[in-house]
Structure formats: C-alpha cells, structure tokens
Short mmCIF file of C-alpha atoms and ligand atoms in Angstrom, two decimals:
data_model
loop_
_atom_site.label_atom_id
_atom_site.label_comp_id
_atom_site.label_asym_id
_atom_site.label_seq_id
_atom_site.Cartn_x
_atom_site.Cartn_y
_atom_site.Cartn_z
CA UNK A 1 46.93 -0.58 5.92
CA UNK A 2 49.63 -1.87 3.40
CA UNK A 3 47.56 -3.18 0.67
CA UNK A 4 44.58 -2.43 -0.21
CA UNK A 5 43.32 -5.79 0.01
CA UNK A 6 43.30 -5.66 4.13
CA UNK A 7 41.08 -3.96 5.79
CA UNK A 8 39.13 -3.75 9.43
CA UNK A 9 36.25 -4.68 10.36
CA UNK A 10 33.01 -3.55 12.81
CA UNK A 11 35.06 -4.95 15.62
CA UNK A 12 38.08 -3.69 14.87
CA UNK A 13 39.09 -7.17 13.63
CA UNK A 14 41.89 -7.13 10.37
CA UNK A 15 40.63 -9.00 7.64
CA UNK A 16 42.57 -10.64 4.25
CA UNK A 17 40.41 -10.97 1.32
CA UNK A 18 37.30 -10.39 3.57
CA UNK A 19 37.99 -12.95 6.07
CA UNK A 20 38.27 -11.77 9.88
CA UNK A 21 41.82 -12.87 10.88
CA UNK A 22 41.33 -12.76 14.85
CA UNK A 23 37.96 -15.98 13.03
CA UNK A 24 41.10 -17.69 11.20
CA UNK A 25 43.64 -18.12 14.09
CA UNK A 26 40.62 -19.24 16.72
CA UNK A 27 39.29 -22.04 13.59
CA UNK A 28 43.36 -23.02 12.39
CA UNK A 29 45.21 -22.50 15.66
CA UNK A 30 48.18 -20.41 15.17
CA UNK A 31 51.18 -19.44 13.90
CA UNK A 32 48.89 -19.94 10.82
CA UNK A 33 50.34 -18.42 7.67
CA UNK A 34 46.88 -16.99 5.21
CA UNK A 35 47.21 -16.36 2.16
CA UNK A 36 44.99 -13.87 -0.12
CA UNK A 37 44.61 -15.62 -3.76
CA UNK A 38 42.91 -12.68 -5.38
CA UNK A 39 45.87 -10.95 -4.65
CA UNK A 40 48.06 -13.22 -6.53
CA UNK A 41 45.88 -14.25 -9.72
CA UNK A 42 46.22 -10.00 -9.80
CA UNK A 43 49.32 -9.93 -9.41
CA UNK A 44 50.08 -13.11 -12.11
CA UNK A 45 47.56 -11.13 -15.01
CA UNK A 46 49.79 -7.96 -14.39
CA UNK A 47 52.99 -10.20 -15.32
CA UNK A 48 51.24 -11.99 -18.13
CA UNK A 49 48.68 -9.43 -19.44
CA UNK A 50 51.94 -7.04 -20.41
CA UNK A 51 53.71 -9.57 -21.40
CA UNK A 52 50.61 -10.65 -23.87
CA UNK A 53 49.94 -6.71 -24.71
CA UNK A 54 53.31 -5.53 -25.45
CA UNK A 55 55.19 -8.35 -26.76
CA UNK A 56 52.85 -10.65 -28.81
CA UNK A 57 53.00 -13.47 -26.72
CA UNK A 58 56.66 -14.31 -27.49
CA UNK A 59 57.51 -15.18 -24.09
CA UNK A 60 56.91 -16.39 -20.85
CA UNK A 61 56.03 -15.51 -17.36
CA UNK A 62 57.32 -18.13 -15.14
CA UNK A 63 56.57 -18.64 -11.41
CA UNK A 64 59.42 -18.65 -9.27
CA UNK A 65 58.39 -21.14 -6.87
CA UNK A 66 61.00 -21.26 -4.53
CA UNK A 67 59.28 -17.97 -3.14
CA UNK A 68 56.05 -20.01 -1.88
CA UNK A 69 55.93 -24.29 -3.26
CA UNK A 70 52.67 -26.25 -2.66
CA UNK A 71 50.48 -28.17 -5.08
CA UNK A 72 47.85 -24.94 -5.07
CA UNK A 73 50.26 -22.51 -5.87
CA UNK A 74 51.45 -24.38 -9.14
CA UNK A 75 47.17 -24.83 -9.75
CA UNK A 76 46.78 -21.41 -9.42
CA UNK A 77 49.60 -19.61 -11.86
CA UNK A 78 49.01 -22.71 -14.15
CA UNK A 79 45.31 -21.67 -14.34
CA UNK A 80 46.54 -18.07 -15.24
CA UNK A 81 48.65 -19.05 -17.95
CA UNK A 82 51.76 -19.08 -16.28
CA UNK A 83 54.91 -20.96 -16.43
CA UNK A 84 57.18 -22.18 -13.07
CA UNK A 85 60.58 -22.08 -12.15
CA UNK A 86 61.88 -25.08 -10.05
CA UNK A 87 64.93 -25.33 -8.15
CA UNK A 88 64.87 -28.39 -7.00
CA UNK A 89 63.61 -32.56 -7.34
CA UNK A 90 61.76 -31.29 -5.08
CA UNK A 91 60.10 -28.07 -6.62
CA UNK A 92 60.09 -29.91 -9.98
CA UNK A 93 58.04 -33.26 -8.35
CA UNK A 94 55.61 -30.95 -6.76
CA UNK A 95 55.22 -29.67 -9.55
CA UNK A 96 54.53 -31.98 -11.86
CA UNK A 97 52.23 -33.35 -9.32
CA UNK A 98 50.02 -30.36 -9.63
CA UNK A 99 49.74 -31.13 -13.10
CA UNK A 100 52.25 -28.00 -13.93
CA UNK A 101 52.90 -28.65 -18.03
CA UNK A 102 56.36 -30.12 -18.04
CA UNK A 103 57.65 -27.72 -21.04
CA UNK A 104 56.13 -25.45 -18.80
CA UNK A 105 59.19 -25.60 -16.19
CA UNK A 106 61.73 -23.90 -16.28
CA UNK A 107 64.71 -25.70 -13.94
CA UNK A 108 67.44 -23.77 -12.26
CA UNK A 109 70.37 -24.52 -10.36
CA UNK A 110 73.62 -24.09 -9.38
CA UNK A 111 74.25 -27.57 -8.02
CA UNK A 112 71.67 -29.66 -9.28
CA UNK A 113 72.91 -33.53 -9.21
CA UNK A 114 72.70 -36.41 -11.39
CA UNK A 115 69.40 -37.69 -9.99
CA UNK A 116 68.01 -34.43 -10.30
CA UNK A 117 68.80 -34.08 -13.60
CA UNK A 118 68.17 -37.48 -14.73
CA UNK A 119 64.34 -36.42 -13.30
CA UNK A 120 64.26 -33.75 -15.70
CA UNK A 121 65.05 -35.41 -18.78
CA UNK A 122 63.29 -38.18 -18.18
CA UNK A 123 60.25 -35.02 -17.77
CA UNK A 124 60.65 -33.62 -20.48
CA UNK A 125 60.92 -30.32 -18.64
CA UNK A 126 60.94 -27.35 -21.15
CA UNK A 127 64.33 -25.71 -20.32
CA UNK A 128 66.87 -26.83 -17.86
CA UNK A 129 69.59 -23.77 -17.06
CA UNK A 130 72.65 -25.09 -17.21
CA UNK A 131 74.89 -23.39 -14.04
CA UNK A 132 78.54 -24.75 -15.16
CA UNK A 133 80.60 -27.40 -17.43
CA UNK A 134 80.41 -30.52 -15.33
CA UNK A 135 76.76 -30.30 -15.64
CA UNK A 136 76.86 -30.14 -19.60
CA UNK A 137 78.73 -32.58 -19.17
CA UNK A 138 76.13 -35.04 -17.16
CA UNK A 139 73.26 -33.37 -19.06
CA UNK A 140 74.35 -34.65 -21.83
CA UNK A 141 75.11 -38.05 -20.25
CA UNK A 142 72.03 -38.48 -19.69
CA UNK A 143 70.01 -37.10 -22.37
CA UNK A 144 71.87 -39.95 -24.48
CA UNK A 145 71.49 -42.76 -22.36
CA UNK A 146 67.40 -41.52 -22.73
CA UNK A 147 67.54 -40.45 -26.78
CA UNK A 148 66.61 -37.30 -26.24
CA UNK A 149 67.36 -34.11 -26.89
CA UNK A 150 67.42 -31.70 -23.81
CA UNK A 151 66.55 -27.79 -24.33
CA UNK A 152 69.17 -26.30 -22.41
CA UNK A 153 69.76 -22.21 -21.41
CA UNK A 154 72.68 -20.92 -19.87
CA UNK A 155 72.79 -19.17 -16.59
CA UNK A 156 75.01 -16.10 -17.12
CA UNK A 157 76.75 -13.38 -14.43
CA UNK A 158 76.00 -10.09 -16.37
CA UNK A 159 78.27 -7.92 -14.33
CA UNK A 160 75.11 -6.18 -12.72
CA UNK A 161 74.69 -5.83 -9.10
CA UNK A 162 71.30 -4.57 -8.09
CA UNK A 163 71.97 -4.16 -4.53
CA UNK A 164 74.17 -1.07 -4.12
CA UNK A 165 72.00 2.00 -3.78
CA UNK A 166 73.07 3.12 -7.23
CA UNK A 167 73.24 -0.06 -9.02
CA UNK A 168 76.55 -0.47 -10.43
CA UNK A 169 77.87 -2.07 -13.39
CA UNK A 170 80.85 -4.09 -12.13
CA UNK A 171 83.07 -7.10 -13.04
CA UNK A 172 80.77 -8.78 -10.15
CA UNK A 173 81.99 -12.09 -10.92
CA UNK A 174 82.13 -13.46 -7.00
CA UNK A 175 79.51 -15.27 -7.48
CA UNK A 176 78.32 -19.16 -6.86
CA UNK A 177 75.84 -18.72 -9.72
CA UNK A 178 76.49 -18.97 -13.51
CA UNK A 179 79.11 -18.35 -15.91
CA UNK A 180 80.86 -15.39 -15.96
CA UNK A 181 81.13 -13.20 -19.18
CA UNK A 182 84.00 -10.71 -18.75
CA UNK A 183 86.06 -13.93 -17.97
CA UNK A 184 85.30 -15.35 -21.11
CA UNK A 185 83.88 -18.31 -20.00
CA UNK A 186 80.37 -17.43 -21.08
CA UNK A 187 81.50 -17.65 -24.39
CA UNK A 188 83.40 -21.16 -23.89
CA UNK A 189 80.08 -22.32 -22.64
CA UNK A 190 78.48 -21.87 -25.54
CA UNK A 191 80.60 -23.54 -27.42
CA UNK A 192 80.98 -26.29 -25.30
CA UNK A 193 77.33 -26.90 -25.82
CA UNK A 194 77.89 -26.73 -29.86
CA UNK A 195 79.61 -30.23 -28.87
CA UNK A 196 77.32 -31.96 -27.12
CA UNK A 197 75.10 -33.57 -30.03
CA UNK A 198 72.06 -33.54 -27.08
CA UNK A 199 71.84 -30.19 -25.99
CA UNK A 200 70.31 -27.71 -27.67
CA UNK A 201 70.83 -24.24 -26.37
CA UNK A 202 67.63 -22.50 -26.28
CA UNK A 203 69.22 -19.53 -25.36
CA UNK A 204 70.79 -17.08 -22.21
CA UNK A 205 69.30 -16.34 -18.99
CA UNK A 206 70.37 -14.29 -16.03
CA UNK A 207 68.88 -12.87 -12.57
CA UNK A 208 70.31 -9.81 -11.20
CA UNK A 209 68.85 -10.32 -7.71
CA UNK A 210 65.74 -9.26 -5.67
CA UNK A 211 63.75 -7.00 -3.79
CA UNK A 212 64.54 -4.19 -6.80
CA UNK A 213 62.65 -1.02 -6.97
CA UNK A 214 64.12 -0.02 -10.04
CA UNK A 215 64.29 -0.61 -13.66
CA UNK A 216 66.90 0.94 -14.51
CA UNK A 217 69.28 -2.84 -12.89
CA UNK A 218 66.66 -4.41 -14.93
CA UNK A 219 66.87 -2.68 -18.20
CA UNK A 220 70.74 -2.31 -18.03
CA UNK A 221 70.84 -6.61 -17.67
CA UNK A 222 68.91 -6.63 -20.38
CA UNK A 223 71.38 -4.01 -22.89
CA UNK A 224 73.82 -6.10 -21.87
CA UNK A 225 72.55 -10.05 -22.68
CA UNK A 226 71.38 -8.57 -25.64
CA UNK A 227 74.62 -7.56 -26.45
CA UNK A 228 76.16 -10.80 -26.04
CA UNK A 229 74.09 -12.76 -27.48
CA UNK A 230 75.15 -10.85 -30.63
CA UNK A 231 78.74 -10.81 -30.04
CA UNK A 232 77.92 -14.84 -29.91
CA UNK A 233 76.24 -14.44 -33.54
CA UNK A 234 79.46 -12.23 -34.49
CA UNK A 235 81.88 -14.48 -32.97
CA UNK A 236 80.07 -18.26 -34.01
CA UNK A 237 77.49 -17.48 -36.10
CA UNK A 238 74.96 -19.01 -33.54
CA UNK A 239 71.67 -16.48 -33.23
CA UNK A 240 70.34 -17.51 -30.11
CA UNK A 241 66.69 -17.38 -29.85
CA UNK A 242 65.35 -17.15 -25.55
CA UNK A 243 66.23 -14.11 -23.05
CA UNK A 244 65.82 -14.97 -19.62
CA UNK A 245 65.61 -12.29 -17.58
CA UNK A 246 65.09 -13.38 -14.02
CA UNK A 247 62.81 -12.01 -11.12
CA UNK A 248 63.90 -9.45 -8.72
CA UNK A 249 60.69 -6.88 -8.52
CA UNK A 250 60.58 -5.53 -5.02
CA UNK A 251 57.09 -5.57 -2.74
CA UNK A 252 56.26 -3.20 -0.05
CA UNK A 253 57.19 -5.09 3.11
CA UNK A 254 56.31 -1.94 5.11
CA UNK A 255 54.42 1.88 4.29
CA UNK A 256 58.10 3.81 3.13
CA UNK A 257 58.60 1.16 0.40
CA UNK A 258 57.11 2.33 -3.03
CA UNK A 259 57.55 -0.37 -5.86
CA UNK A 260 56.78 0.26 -9.17
CA UNK A 261 53.43 -1.50 -10.38
CA UNK A 262 54.65 -4.85 -12.00
CA UNK A 263 53.08 -4.40 -15.12
CA UNK A 264 55.12 -1.16 -15.98
CA UNK A 265 58.42 -3.35 -14.37
CA UNK A 266 58.13 -5.44 -17.35
CA UNK A 267 57.33 -3.19 -20.26
CA UNK A 268 60.02 -0.85 -19.32
CA UNK A 269 62.23 -4.27 -19.28
CA UNK A 270 60.52 -4.45 -22.70
CA UNK A 271 61.14 -1.62 -24.19
CA UNK A 272 64.79 -1.68 -22.88
CA UNK A 273 65.01 -5.84 -24.83
CA UNK A 274 63.46 -3.51 -27.57
CA UNK A 275 65.95 -0.68 -28.16
CA UNK A 276 69.10 -3.25 -27.70
CA UNK A 277 67.54 -5.10 -30.37
CA UNK A 278 66.91 -2.88 -32.91
CA UNK A 279 70.78 -1.52 -32.39
CA UNK A 280 71.87 -4.54 -33.52
CA UNK A 281 69.60 -6.18 -35.61
CA UNK A 282 69.21 -9.21 -33.41
CA UNK A 283 65.61 -10.81 -34.16
CA UNK A 284 63.73 -10.18 -30.77
CA UNK A 285 63.95 -12.71 -28.90
CA UNK A 286 61.49 -14.83 -26.55
CA UNK A 287 61.19 -13.29 -23.85
CA UNK A 288 61.41 -15.21 -19.71
CA UNK A 289 60.56 -13.24 -16.70
CA UNK A 290 60.86 -15.42 -13.56
CA UNK A 291 59.09 -13.08 -10.54
CA UNK A 292 58.48 -15.21 -7.34
CA UNK A 293 58.41 -12.51 -4.23
CA UNK A 294 56.01 -10.20 -6.64
CA UNK A 295 53.64 -12.86 -7.15
CA UNK A 296 52.81 -14.39 -3.78
CA UNK A 297 54.57 -11.72 -1.20
CA UNK A 298 52.17 -9.28 -0.73
CA UNK A 299 49.79 -12.12 -1.19
CA UNK A 300 50.04 -13.92 2.54
CA UNK A 301 50.16 -12.75 5.90
CA UNK A 302 51.32 -15.16 9.68
CA UNK A 303 49.06 -14.89 12.22
CA UNK A 304 50.71 -16.00 16.06
CA UNK A 305 48.96 -15.46 19.47
CA UNK A 306 50.98 -13.16 21.64
CA UNK A 307 52.36 -16.03 24.38
CA UNK A 308 53.85 -13.06 26.78
CA UNK A 309 54.75 -9.82 27.06
CA UNK A 310 58.11 -8.99 28.94
CA UNK A 311 59.42 -5.57 29.01
CA UNK A 312 62.98 -4.91 30.16
CA UNK A 313 63.19 -1.36 31.96
CA UNK A 314 64.95 1.48 29.62
CA UNK A 315 65.96 -1.10 26.80
CA UNK A 316 63.24 -3.01 26.00
CA UNK A 317 59.65 -4.76 25.20
CA UNK A 318 59.76 -8.12 23.74
CA UNK A 319 56.67 -9.90 22.48
CA UNK A 320 56.66 -13.73 22.39
CA UNK A 321 55.13 -15.00 19.97
CA UNK A 322 54.25 -18.83 19.47
CA UNK A 323 56.19 -18.79 16.71
CA UNK A 324 59.80 -17.25 15.23
CA UNK A 325 63.23 -18.44 12.84
CA UNK A 326 61.25 -21.54 12.41
CA UNK A 327 58.31 -20.20 10.74
CA UNK A 328 60.05 -17.37 9.20
CA UNK A 329 63.69 -16.99 9.75
CA UNK A 330 64.09 -13.57 6.69
CA UNK A 331 64.93 -11.11 10.11
CA UNK A 332 67.66 -13.56 11.42
CA UNK A 333 69.12 -14.17 7.81
CA UNK A 334 69.10 -10.64 6.75
CA UNK A 335 67.06 -8.42 9.40
CA UNK A 336 64.20 -8.21 7.14
CA UNK A 337 62.07 -5.07 7.58
CA UNK A 338 58.33 -5.88 8.08
CA UNK A 339 54.83 -4.58 9.53
CA UNK A 340 52.83 -5.98 12.32
CA UNK A 341 49.83 -5.14 13.85
CA UNK A 342 47.38 -6.43 16.37
CA UNK A 343 44.61 -8.78 14.52
CA UNK A 344 41.94 -7.90 17.39
CA UNK A 345 42.36 -4.28 17.36
CA UNK A 346 43.59 -3.35 13.70
CA UNK A 347 42.45 -0.01 13.85
CA UNK A 348 43.72 1.37 17.16
CA UNK A 349 47.27 3.45 17.17
CA UNK A 350 50.65 1.75 17.42
CA UNK A 351 51.52 3.23 20.87
CA UNK A 352 53.76 1.51 21.83
CA UNK A 353 57.71 -0.06 19.75
CA UNK A 354 58.51 -3.45 20.77
CA UNK A 355 60.73 -6.26 19.33
CA UNK A 356 58.99 -9.41 18.44
CA UNK A 357 60.65 -12.39 19.55
CA UNK A 358 60.06 -16.16 18.43
CA UNK A 359 60.23 -19.20 20.18
CA UNK A 360 63.23 -20.74 19.67
CA UNK A 361 66.33 -21.39 21.13
CA UNK A 362 68.02 -18.72 19.24
CA UNK A 363 68.83 -14.99 20.62
CA UNK A 364 68.57 -14.17 16.75
CA UNK A 365 64.87 -15.31 16.94
CA UNK A 366 63.63 -12.40 15.92
CA UNK A 367 60.97 -11.34 13.85
CA UNK A 368 61.70 -7.96 13.89
CA UNK A 369 62.82 -5.15 16.18
CA UNK A 370 62.27 -1.70 16.61
CA UNK A 371 58.37 -2.01 15.36
CA UNK A 372 55.94 0.03 16.44
CA UNK A 373 52.88 -2.16 17.67
CA UNK A 374 49.53 -1.57 19.64
CA UNK A 375 50.14 -2.52 22.83
CA UNK A 376 49.85 -5.90 23.42
CA UNK A 377 48.93 -8.83 26.21
CA UNK A 378 48.81 -12.61 26.22
CA UNK A 379 46.40 -14.39 24.40
CA UNK A 380 45.94 -11.09 21.43
CA UNK A 381 46.34 -12.10 17.85
CA UNK A 382 49.49 -10.41 16.10
CA UNK A 383 49.01 -10.14 12.60
CA UNK A 384 53.06 -10.44 10.20
CA UNK A 385 52.25 -8.72 6.90
CA UNK A 386 53.50 -9.31 3.88
CA UNK A 387 54.92 -12.86 4.22
CA UNK A 388 54.16 -15.30 1.33
CA UNK A 389 57.31 -15.31 -0.62
CA UNK A 390 59.82 -17.09 1.86
CA UNK A 391 58.03 -18.10 4.77
CA UNK A 392 56.54 -21.22 4.83
CA UNK A 393 59.09 -21.97 1.94
CA UNK A 394 62.19 -21.57 4.17
CA UNK A 395 60.29 -22.77 6.86
CA UNK A 396 61.68 -25.49 9.00
CA UNK A 397 61.23 -28.25 12.20
CA UNK A 398 64.03 -25.91 14.46
CA UNK A 399 62.91 -27.02 17.84
CA UNK A 400 60.68 -30.03 16.65
CA UNK A 401 58.39 -27.27 16.02
CA UNK A 402 55.78 -28.66 13.72
CA UNK A 403 55.37 -26.33 10.35
CA UNK A 404 52.21 -24.28 10.21
CA UNK A 405 48.91 -24.58 8.59
CA UNK A 406 48.64 -22.42 5.22
CA UNK A 407 44.96 -21.27 4.27
CA UNK A 408 43.63 -19.74 1.69
CA UNK A 409 40.81 -17.24 0.91
CA UNK A 410 38.85 -16.64 -1.88
CA UNK A 411 35.80 -14.85 -2.03
CA UNK A 412 36.22 -14.32 1.85
CA UNK A 413 36.38 -18.40 2.13
CA UNK A 414 38.57 -20.14 3.83
CA UNK A 415 39.96 -23.59 2.89
CA UNK A 416 43.41 -25.02 3.74
CA UNK A 417 45.56 -25.50 1.28
CA UNK A 418 48.74 -27.08 3.70
CA UNK A 419 48.13 -29.05 6.58
CA UNK A 420 49.23 -28.18 9.55
CA UNK A 421 52.33 -30.68 10.75
CA UNK A 422 51.00 -32.78 13.88
CA UNK A 423 53.98 -34.19 16.21
CA UNK A 424 53.03 -37.72 14.62
CA UNK A 425 54.64 -35.83 11.25
CA UNK A 426 57.72 -35.09 13.25
CA UNK A 427 58.75 -38.94 13.72
CA UNK A 428 57.62 -40.31 10.51
CA UNK A 429 60.80 -41.12 9.43
CA UNK A 430 63.19 -41.85 12.54
CA UNK A 431 63.87 -44.97 13.00
C1 PLP B 1 64.89 -16.44 -7.15
C2 PLP B 1 64.81 -16.75 -8.70
C3 PLP B 1 64.24 -16.17 -8.85
C4 PLP B 1 62.56 -14.99 -8.14
O1 PLP B 1 62.95 -13.50 -7.98
P1 PLP B 1 62.58 -13.28 -6.65
O2 PLP B 1 63.40 -11.88 -6.37
O3 PLP B 1 61.69 -13.45 -6.62
O4 PLP B 1 61.22 -12.06 -8.38
C5 PLP B 1 63.97 -16.00 -10.51
N1 PLP B 1 64.86 -17.06 -11.26
C6 PLP B 1 65.91 -17.33 -10.85
C7 PLP B 1 67.05 -18.18 -11.31
C8 PLP B 1 66.49 -16.98 -9.18
O5 PLP B 1 66.85 -17.53 -8.47
#
C-alpha cells in the first residue's frame, strides 16, 4: 500500500486508519473525502519536534491551511502546537472561529483587499506578509486608524526555481508574488517600511514552490535570504529578527515518489540557516516554516462510486465515477498523478489500465489517465489516494454538484467534520 495507514481487511476491503472504506462509502455516500487524524498529527509532530529539538523552539511551524481549510483542521494543528497560514479573509475567519489564536496566524496573499487587511488588523493577526508597496501603504493607513502597530513581513522572490529537474538559481523575477531581490525592489520595500510609523517590520518571507523532494533548493533559499538580511544590516543598519521559509515539501502520490522524511528536511534547512548566520555573524532568526501539503496530503483519500465502465476498443477504457474535477481539479489543472484502487477488492491484482473520468461536462474532467486498476464494474467503490491536500480546498460547485462530506478517522472510528452540501445549500444565496 502507498502509505502504512492503508491496510486490507479480511473481506479484502481497503481500510484507512482501521476504518473500512466500503462501509464508509455506504454510510456517508459518495463522493466522500476521508482523512486519517493520526497521520495528520504525526506529520505535525515531525515538523514541530525538529523545530523544538534542533532550534530550541526558536520558531513556529505554521500549517498552510490553503491545503485544507475547515474548523476541525485548525483545532487539530493548534492542539499540536502549530500556528496557521491563511491567504484570504475566509480562511482567516475559519481559523479564528476554530479558536486558532490570532497571534499564531500568518496572513499571506498577493492581492489582499482593503477589507481583508482591515479584518486582519482588527483581529490582531500576528504577522501580515506584505506583497507589494500599495499593500504597505494600505496597511499603515488601517493600522493608524485603529491606533495599532502591525507586525509585517515582506515576501521576497529569492530567484530560485525548485521545479526544474536540477533546481536553478536564476533571475526568476517573472512571478506575481513578492518583491524581487536582484532589481533592488526588495531593498526598497525594506526602506519603505521604515517610513510607516504604524508598521513594524519583523522579517522576510519566501516560498519557493510546492511538491519539492530535494532539500537543496530550500537550503539555498535560506542562504540567499540570510545574505540579504546581512545586506540590509550593512546598508540600512537594521537587524531583522525573523525569517519565514515558506512551505513546499513533497509527498508520496504514487509508488515511485520518494520524499525525504519531513523531520530531515527541516533539520537540513536549519543547518543551512545556522551555517549562513555563522558565516556573516548574524544572530539566529526566529524561524517559520509553512508546510501545507505535507501535513494533510497523505492523510486523505477520496471514495467514489463507479457509475459505468466504457471501453472504446483499441483506444482506452473509461471508468466513470460520481465525482470528478468538481472535487479534485488537480489532474485537469496540472496533470497531477494519483494512485487508485478498487476499495472492494483492494489486494486483487491491478489487471487493467484505465482513464478515470468524472461526471462534469468537460472532456478534460479526468482524475487520471494510464492508471493501473483492478477490473471494476458499475457499483464498485473506487478509492483515489493521497487527496488530503488541495482537493476539498479546491472543490467547486461546477455543474451544481454539491461538495462532498469530509469524514475524519480516529482510532478506527469515523466522525463527520464537514457535512455534504445539499441541493438546498446550492440555492441558498440565489434570489
Ligand atoms: C502554498 C503555500 C504554502 C504551502 O505549500 P505546500 O507545498 O502545501 O507545503 C506555504 N506558504 C505559502 C506562502 C504558500 O503560498
């Protein structure tokens, strides 16, 4: 099985965290997201423990909640000692509703609205990561109106492209996010902060990408950022106290993926931070990491009912399911690879190669192509693995499909953490 929490019981059914997927599909209907709380908590601990043990706890792991946002996930990560990243007023609202302390929230986004910034300042969010000069001006105005000083970080483009085979450090300035280093824009932004009396510049932030397996690009980002902090100290006499290195560690979607243990990733980055700081005699900064996918991705799977199997001779076999791009748009967006199983006969050999097609009115509505799968027929339960991140959070009501329920498993027992949307939910804002 792809991950150790997935097992097969005596009836040959797929189990997640000890819960039988075939029974779950019957009880809660399909499509259904199922998440394993033990896996989520273990991932939180892998990051958190290394931060405590190798960096004296001088930092914070913030769960990047765009990967999966709902009240229960904020409660879980908070109980594990993590903070949270949010990227919209809606995520911020959800986090606060769930009891995440405002000072442990980091607010990101390259295009936050005035209203969103006002909301964040009103709620005393701990760190707001500013992305452009207009935002700094808006934020200072809002902070002044409320008579507050707001803690700000600046999003920097460190010029590292981690998505190429051998990561390259180039002038990757063509991104909508952040301030570029090599054009002097980043240094100008640091200076600009000094002119705003209601902003307190806490430090710098970067995020080099997602689903990254090597640690070298993260370590290189840390070195680039600390060199820049040193340059700021030299030229402006400002010693910044915090460094936020973003998220991005990769997870295992298919057997051939071989991610490094998350704890090792963090400890490698911490080593790079220590070395870079030692090299220029810079005080060790308060460190933030923002893992999203790696906290929830491997913890989840999606259950579908097979509606029909359509074989086009000499072309391909479509396995058609009762969900699709409306609950998992990732294949349509970027050809993301997944593993699928027949949950009713999980240890039977995969003797077919299929395309899994969704129910949406789009030819591109596929969950995957060239996927090995047991021979299935209408009525079977299909499981698509490792869908805990960027599935529910990217789900839509396209074709007016109600969003599926999310069930969390703890000690083999399921509990619903998000109800399935009803048809009535779909029209509740319609006039
Ligand atoms: C998306 C994002 C993350 C999380 O990325 P993962 O790949 O899910 O770990 C963290 N920080 C920022 C700023 C992001 O945009």
